[in-house]
Amino acid sequence: MRIKVVLETSDEGGYTVYVPSLPGCISEGETVEEALKNIREAIELYLEPVEDDLVIEEQMLVQEIEL
């Protein structure tokens, strides 16, 4: 999966990075490399399914797909 991220220099120093296609998915780092490492982790957590949010009823079929 390929996801575009936007890096901006931060007023306090370092970089702020966010994912336009994932609202609220934002991170930061002192260097570009650190900011990219941190946003990768943030994306993984953002996309991680939360089992408590899944309410399955009898007529539903749940499947996993790979992107």
PDB file of C-alpha atoms in Angstrom:
ATOM      1  CA  MET A   1       0.000   0.000   0.000  1.00  0.00           C
ATOM      2  CA  ARG A   2       1.292   3.454  -0.856  1.00  0.00           C
ATOM      3  CA  ILE A   3       0.023   6.485   1.060  1.00  0.00           C
ATOM      4  CA  LYS A   4       0.969  10.110   0.476  1.00  0.00           C
ATOM      5  CA  VAL A   5       2.096  12.104   3.512  1.00  0.00           C
ATOM      6  CA  VAL A   6       2.797  15.816   3.886  1.00  0.00           C
ATOM      7  CA  LEU A   7       5.789  17.058   5.877  1.00  0.00           C
ATOM      8  CA  GLU A   8       5.893  20.631   7.134  1.00  0.00           C
ATOM      9  CA  THR A   9       8.601  22.343   9.130  1.00  0.00           C
ATOM     10  CA  SER A  10       7.411  23.037  12.655  1.00  0.00           C
ATOM     11  CA  ASP A  11       7.748  26.449  14.340  1.00  0.00           C
ATOM     12  CA  GLU A  12       9.333  24.723  17.346  1.00  0.00           C
ATOM     13  CA  GLY A  13      11.808  22.868  15.136  1.00  0.00           C
ATOM     14  CA  GLY A  14      11.560  19.484  13.498  1.00  0.00           C
ATOM     15  CA  TYR A  15       8.720  18.365  11.276  1.00  0.00           C
ATOM     16  CA  THR A  16       5.004  17.788  11.482  1.00  0.00           C
ATOM     17  CA  VAL A  17       3.691  15.099   9.152  1.00  0.00           C
ATOM     18  CA  TYR A  18       0.116  14.169   8.298  1.00  0.00           C
ATOM     19  CA  VAL A  19      -1.864  11.946   5.941  1.00  0.00           C
ATOM     20  CA  PRO A  20      -4.468  13.857   3.902  1.00  0.00           C
ATOM     21  CA  SER A  21      -6.433  10.677   3.139  1.00  0.00           C
ATOM     22  CA  LEU A  22      -6.641   9.693   6.844  1.00  0.00           C
ATOM     23  CA  PRO A  23      -8.239  12.557   8.801  1.00  0.00           C
ATOM     24  CA  GLY A  24      -6.576  13.097  12.165  1.00  0.00           C
ATOM     25  CA  CYS A  25      -3.567  10.909  11.358  1.00  0.00           C
ATOM     26  CA  ILE A  26      -0.689  13.198  12.330  1.00  0.00           C
ATOM     27  CA  SER A  27       2.737  12.867  13.909  1.00  0.00           C
ATOM     28  CA  GLU A  28       6.038  14.700  14.210  1.00  0.00           C
ATOM     29  CA  GLY A  29       9.757  14.185  14.504  1.00  0.00           C
ATOM     30  CA  GLU A  30      13.006  16.082  14.936  1.00  0.00           C
ATOM     31  CA  THR A  31      14.258  14.928  11.508  1.00  0.00           C
ATOM     32  CA  VAL A  32      12.551  13.907   8.266  1.00  0.00           C
ATOM     33  CA  GLU A  33      13.567  10.300   8.921  1.00  0.00           C
ATOM     34  CA  GLU A  34      12.135  10.336  12.444  1.00  0.00           C
ATOM     35  CA  ALA A  35       8.923  12.022  11.285  1.00  0.00           C
ATOM     36  CA  LEU A  36       8.453   9.379   8.563  1.00  0.00           C
ATOM     37  CA  LYS A  37       9.124   6.558  11.040  1.00  0.00           C
ATOM     38  CA  ASN A  38       6.575   8.029  13.440  1.00  0.00           C
ATOM     39  CA  ILE A  39       3.894   8.541  10.779  1.00  0.00           C
ATOM     40  CA  ARG A  40       4.308   4.934   9.619  1.00  0.00           C
ATOM     41  CA  GLU A  41       3.490   3.817  13.156  1.00  0.00           C
ATOM     42  CA  ALA A  42       0.568   6.265  13.337  1.00  0.00           C
ATOM     43  CA  ILE A  43      -0.828   4.932  10.029  1.00  0.00           C
ATOM     44  CA  GLU A  44      -0.567   1.326  11.231  1.00  0.00           C
ATOM     45  CA  LEU A  45      -2.447   2.206  14.421  1.00  0.00           C
ATOM     46  CA  TYR A  46      -5.020   4.255  12.500  1.00  0.00           C
ATOM     47  CA  LEU A  47      -5.754   1.360  10.147  1.00  0.00           C
ATOM     48  CA  GLU A  48      -5.682  -1.350  12.836  1.00  0.00           C
ATOM     49  CA  PRO A  49      -9.156  -2.848  13.243  1.00  0.00           C
ATOM     50  CA  VAL A  50     -10.797  -2.418  16.616  1.00  0.00           C
ATOM     51  CA  GLU A  51     -12.753  -5.558  17.481  1.00  0.00           C
ATOM     52  CA  ASP A  52     -14.941  -3.728  20.015  1.00  0.00           C
ATOM     53  CA  ASP A  53     -16.310  -1.511  17.229  1.00  0.00           C
ATOM     54  CA  LEU A  54     -17.439  -4.502  15.189  1.00  0.00           C
ATOM     55  CA  VAL A  55     -21.018  -5.575  15.891  1.00  0.00           C
ATOM     56  CA  ILE A  56     -21.894  -8.698  13.926  1.00  0.00           C
ATOM     57  CA  GLU A  57     -25.448  -9.817  13.399  1.00  0.00           C
ATOM     58  CA  GLU A  58     -26.553 -13.172  11.977  1.00  0.00           C
ATOM     59  CA  GLN A  59     -27.254 -11.878   8.473  1.00  0.00           C
ATOM     60  CA  MET A  60     -23.795 -10.272   8.172  1.00  0.00           C
ATOM     61  CA  LEU A  61     -20.779 -11.806   6.491  1.00  0.00           C
ATOM     62  CA  VAL A  62     -17.334 -10.599   7.595  1.00  0.00           C
ATOM     63  CA  GLN A  63     -14.379 -10.988   5.238  1.00  0.00           C
ATOM     64  CA  GLU A  64     -10.824  -9.657   5.176  1.00  0.00           C
ATOM     65  CA  ILE A  65      -9.279  -8.199   2.046  1.00  0.00           C
ATOM     66  CA  GLU A  66      -5.657  -7.416   1.321  1.00  0.00           C
ATOM     67  CA  LEU A  67      -4.628  -4.068  -0.149  1.00  0.00           C
TER      68      LEU A  67
END
